Short mmCIF file of C-alpha atoms in Angstrom, two decimals:
data_model
loop_
_atom_site.label_atom_id
_atom_site.label_comp_id
_atom_site.label_asym_id
_atom_site.label_seq_id
_atom_site.Cartn_x
_atom_site.Cartn_y
_atom_site.Cartn_z
CA MET A 16 -0.02 -0.02 -0.13
CA ILE A 17 1.35 3.54 -1.51
CA THR A 18 1.03 5.34 2.11
CA VAL A 19 1.41 9.76 1.62
CA HIS A 20 2.66 11.82 5.27
CA HIS A 21 0.59 14.58 4.52
CA LEU A 22 1.20 18.36 5.75
CA ASN A 23 -1.97 20.37 5.40
CA GLN A 24 -1.79 23.62 3.10
CA SER A 25 2.09 22.16 2.05
CA ARG A 26 3.53 20.82 -1.72
CA SER A 27 2.00 17.30 -0.65
CA GLN A 28 -1.21 18.22 -2.62
CA ARG A 29 0.45 17.81 -5.56
CA VAL A 30 0.80 13.67 -4.75
CA LEU A 31 -2.83 12.94 -3.74
CA TRP A 32 -3.53 15.29 -7.40
CA ALA A 33 -1.07 12.74 -8.84
CA LEU A 34 -2.32 9.27 -7.07
CA GLU A 35 -5.92 10.09 -7.72
CA GLU A 36 -5.14 11.27 -11.92
CA LEU A 37 -3.60 8.17 -12.26
CA GLY A 38 -6.62 5.66 -9.86
CA LEU A 39 -3.99 4.28 -6.99
CA PRO A 40 -5.34 3.06 -4.10
CA TYR A 41 -3.20 5.22 -1.16
CA GLN A 42 -3.70 5.88 2.92
CA ILE A 43 -2.77 9.38 4.28
CA VAL A 44 -0.97 9.58 7.68
CA ARG A 45 -1.41 13.67 8.70
CA TYR A 46 0.20 16.29 10.24
CA GLN A 47 -0.76 19.63 11.30
CA ARG A 48 1.95 22.42 10.67
CA GLU A 49 3.26 23.94 14.05
CA LYS A 50 1.89 27.77 14.95
CA THR A 51 4.82 28.72 13.66
CA MET A 52 3.70 27.01 9.92
CA MET A 53 6.36 24.82 10.03
CA ALA A 54 6.13 21.05 9.65
CA PRO A 55 6.49 19.29 12.86
CA GLU A 56 9.12 17.44 14.47
CA ALA A 57 7.48 14.39 14.08
CA LEU A 58 7.76 13.88 10.35
CA LYS A 59 11.32 13.91 11.18
CA LYS A 60 10.87 10.46 12.06
CA VAL A 61 9.38 10.11 8.23
CA HIS A 62 12.71 11.05 6.48
CA PRO A 63 15.31 13.43 8.84
CA LEU A 64 14.93 16.12 6.92
CA GLY A 65 11.42 16.66 8.40
CA LYS A 66 9.41 18.32 5.56
CA SER A 67 6.31 17.13 3.56
CA PRO A 68 5.53 15.17 1.15
CA VAL A 69 7.28 12.00 1.80
CA LEU A 70 6.15 8.61 -0.30
CA ASP A 71 6.36 5.22 1.02
CA ASP A 72 5.87 2.39 -1.67
CA ASN A 73 5.47 -0.43 0.17
CA GLY A 74 8.52 -0.24 2.22
CA THR A 75 10.48 2.40 -0.26
CA ILE A 76 10.45 6.15 1.53
CA ILE A 77 10.74 8.96 -1.35
CA ALA A 78 10.69 12.02 -0.38
CA GLU A 79 11.21 15.64 -2.89
CA SER A 80 7.76 16.30 -4.46
CA GLY A 81 9.55 16.30 -7.99
CA ALA A 82 11.49 12.78 -7.30
CA ILE A 83 8.01 11.34 -6.22
CA LEU A 84 6.11 12.48 -9.40
CA GLU A 85 8.70 10.91 -12.04
CA HIS A 86 8.37 7.57 -9.16
CA LEU A 87 4.91 7.02 -9.92
CA GLN A 88 4.76 8.42 -13.68
CA GLU A 89 7.34 5.33 -14.24
CA THR A 90 5.99 2.91 -12.42
CA TYR A 91 2.46 3.50 -12.37
CA ASP A 92 1.68 5.08 -15.50
CA THR A 93 1.40 2.37 -17.62
CA ARG A 94 -1.05 3.92 -20.08
CA GLY A 95 1.32 7.09 -19.89
CA GLN A 96 -1.33 9.93 -19.83
CA LEU A 97 0.48 11.65 -17.44
CA LYS A 98 3.94 12.18 -19.89
CA PRO A 99 3.85 13.44 -23.52
CA THR A 100 5.41 11.11 -25.89
CA ASP A 101 6.30 14.35 -28.55
CA THR A 102 10.03 14.85 -28.46
CA HIS A 103 9.13 18.69 -27.90
CA GLN A 104 6.79 18.19 -25.16
CA LYS A 105 9.23 15.96 -23.71
CA LEU A 106 11.71 18.67 -23.39
CA GLN A 107 9.18 21.26 -21.95
CA TYR A 108 8.06 18.46 -19.57
CA ARG A 109 10.77 17.69 -17.68
CA PHE A 110 11.44 21.54 -17.51
CA TRP A 111 8.83 22.43 -16.24
CA LEU A 112 9.09 19.81 -13.50
CA HIS A 113 12.42 21.60 -12.55
CA TYR A 114 11.95 24.94 -13.15
CA ALA A 115 8.75 24.88 -10.60
CA GLU A 116 11.13 24.42 -7.68
CA GLY A 117 14.09 25.43 -8.81
CA SER A 118 13.55 28.64 -10.23
CA LEU A 119 9.59 29.49 -9.15
CA MET A 120 9.47 28.43 -5.81
CA PRO A 121 12.34 30.28 -4.45
CA LEU A 122 11.17 33.59 -5.35
CA LEU A 123 7.64 32.96 -3.61
CA LEU A 124 9.49 31.85 -0.44
CA MET A 125 11.85 35.24 -0.69
CA LYS A 126 8.77 37.08 -0.99
CA LEU A 127 6.91 35.06 2.07
CA VAL A 128 10.21 35.72 3.75
CA PHE A 129 10.43 39.23 3.39
CA GLY A 130 6.74 40.07 3.73
CA SER A 131 7.02 38.99 6.71
CA LEU A 132 9.71 40.81 8.45
CA GLY A 133 7.24 43.38 9.74
CA LYS A 134 5.34 41.05 11.82
CA PRO A 135 6.01 37.95 14.52
CA PRO A 136 7.99 36.60 15.70
CA VAL A 137 10.37 38.93 14.94
CA PRO A 138 10.51 41.21 17.89
CA PHE A 139 8.30 44.11 18.07
CA GLY A 140 10.98 46.57 18.78
CA LEU A 141 12.96 45.26 15.29
CA ARG A 142 9.12 45.15 13.32
CA THR A 143 10.48 49.15 11.27
CA LEU A 144 13.47 48.21 10.47
CA GLY A 145 12.19 44.99 8.96
CA LYS A 146 9.03 46.22 7.39
CA ALA A 147 11.53 48.95 5.62
CA LEU A 148 14.30 46.13 4.84
CA GLY A 149 11.30 44.18 3.28
CA GLU A 150 9.53 46.27 1.24
CA GLY A 151 13.26 48.05 -0.27
CA VAL A 152 14.38 44.59 -0.91
CA GLN A 153 11.12 43.78 -3.05
CA LYS A 154 10.51 47.10 -4.69
CA ALA A 155 14.07 46.70 -5.94
CA TRP A 156 14.69 43.68 -7.18
CA LEU A 157 12.24 40.49 -6.16
CA ASN A 158 8.94 42.21 -7.02
CA LYS A 159 10.84 42.56 -10.66
CA GLN A 160 12.17 38.91 -10.81
CA LEU A 161 8.51 37.81 -10.21
CA GLU A 162 7.28 40.11 -12.53
CA THR A 163 9.27 38.13 -14.94
CA HIS A 164 8.60 35.34 -14.11
CA ALA A 165 5.28 35.32 -14.35
CA ARG A 166 4.38 37.16 -17.61
CA TYR A 167 7.31 34.21 -18.96
CA ILE A 168 4.40 31.53 -17.64
CA GLU A 169 1.59 32.99 -18.67
CA SER A 170 3.23 33.46 -22.32
CA GLN A 171 3.94 29.67 -21.99
CA LEU A 172 -0.39 28.53 -21.12
CA GLY A 173 -0.61 31.17 -24.22
CA SER A 174 -1.60 28.58 -27.15
CA GLN A 175 -2.19 25.62 -25.08
CA PRO A 176 -3.94 24.64 -22.18
CA TRP A 177 -1.96 22.46 -20.46
CA PHE A 178 2.11 23.29 -20.28
CA THR A 179 3.23 20.50 -22.41
CA GLY A 180 -0.14 21.03 -24.15
CA GLU A 181 -3.10 19.46 -24.79
CA GLN A 182 -2.87 17.32 -21.69
CA PRO A 183 -2.25 18.16 -18.19
CA SER A 184 1.22 16.24 -17.22
CA MET A 185 3.15 15.77 -14.15
CA ALA A 186 4.62 18.86 -15.41
CA ASP A 187 1.09 20.52 -14.70
CA ILE A 188 1.11 18.83 -10.91
CA GLN A 189 4.44 20.11 -10.50
CA MET A 190 3.56 23.59 -11.47
CA SER A 191 0.35 23.64 -9.57
CA PHE A 192 1.38 24.67 -5.75
CA PRO A 193 3.85 27.49 -7.30
CA VAL A 194 1.25 28.53 -9.47
CA PHE A 195 -1.83 29.18 -7.03
CA ALA A 196 1.25 30.53 -4.56
CA LEU A 197 2.16 33.35 -7.54
CA LEU A 198 -1.63 34.11 -8.04
CA ALA A 199 -2.24 34.29 -4.34
CA ARG A 200 0.66 36.72 -2.84
CA GLY A 201 2.68 37.32 -5.74
CA GLY A 202 1.84 41.32 -6.67
CA VAL A 203 1.41 40.26 -10.44
CA ASP A 204 -1.94 41.93 -12.11
CA HIS A 205 -4.35 40.74 -15.43
CA LEU A 206 -2.17 36.42 -15.61
CA PRO A 207 -5.73 35.70 -17.73
CA ASN A 208 -4.10 32.34 -18.73
CA LEU A 209 -2.75 31.50 -15.44
CA GLN A 210 -6.01 31.92 -13.78
CA ALA A 211 -7.99 30.08 -16.73
CA TRP A 212 -5.10 27.63 -16.28
CA LYS A 213 -5.54 27.22 -13.14
CA THR A 214 -9.25 26.93 -12.73
CA ARG A 215 -8.80 23.37 -14.94
CA VAL A 216 -7.08 22.30 -12.11
CA GLU A 217 -9.79 23.00 -9.64
CA ASN A 218 -12.16 21.47 -12.10
CA ARG A 219 -10.49 18.54 -12.95
CA PRO A 220 -12.13 14.90 -10.89
CA ALA A 221 -9.28 13.69 -9.47
CA TRP A 222 -8.41 17.38 -8.24
CA GLN A 223 -11.62 17.79 -5.73
CA ARG A 224 -11.25 13.82 -4.81
CA ALA A 225 -7.44 15.47 -3.53
CA ILE A 226 -8.81 18.22 -1.89
CA ALA A 227 -11.90 15.70 -0.42
CA GLN A 228 -9.04 13.20 0.73
CA GLY A 229 -6.17 16.16 1.93
CA GLY A 230 -8.55 19.25 2.70
CA PRO A 231 -8.55 22.22 2.06
CA PHE A 232 -6.39 23.71 0.10
CA ALA A 233 -6.08 27.52 0.01
CA LEU A 234 -2.45 29.55 -0.02
CA PRO A 235 -3.19 32.86 2.15
CA GLY A 236 -2.46 36.21 0.32
CA ALA A 237 0.79 38.34 1.32
#
């Protein structure tokens, strides 16, 4: 039996979606974030990094959502429904699988961190300075980077409904978390193609089943 170690409001939602798309049976071990929004210590008993998602595939422990998605596709996607066969599309597939966490998520994490420097748990006496520093970094550099990335992704979805073509793939599943985060707190306006893609994701029965299994998934704004 496949077991998903699932943290609420986290990247592990992608793994549940993938399992539902593949129609695989699985069970969930649930974890709740601490007040600090960090993962609980209990996850370190599953994997030394103490992060989610972690997949236990009949005793084989796999961390990192990209590695998990590739494992599921290579092992269980016997019909090839979640990976394109066209050479160009396969290159795009590989690109988006790595881009999601390698390029986009670091910027979104910085947006979250710098936007929080004027709020608890930053000590009260440092919040004014923290807010000024955070706003300065965002205005001078970070917001411009996010704008560039958002416009690039928006243009890629202008000619096709999914990241690798006419059908969804593991690339879309991998991109779901950063795109949802980008739309929620990236601060970039007028992204109709990304909004339409998000709607297509939310309308998929497998996504809806994953939400029913994993719990509500809504990333807060900045």
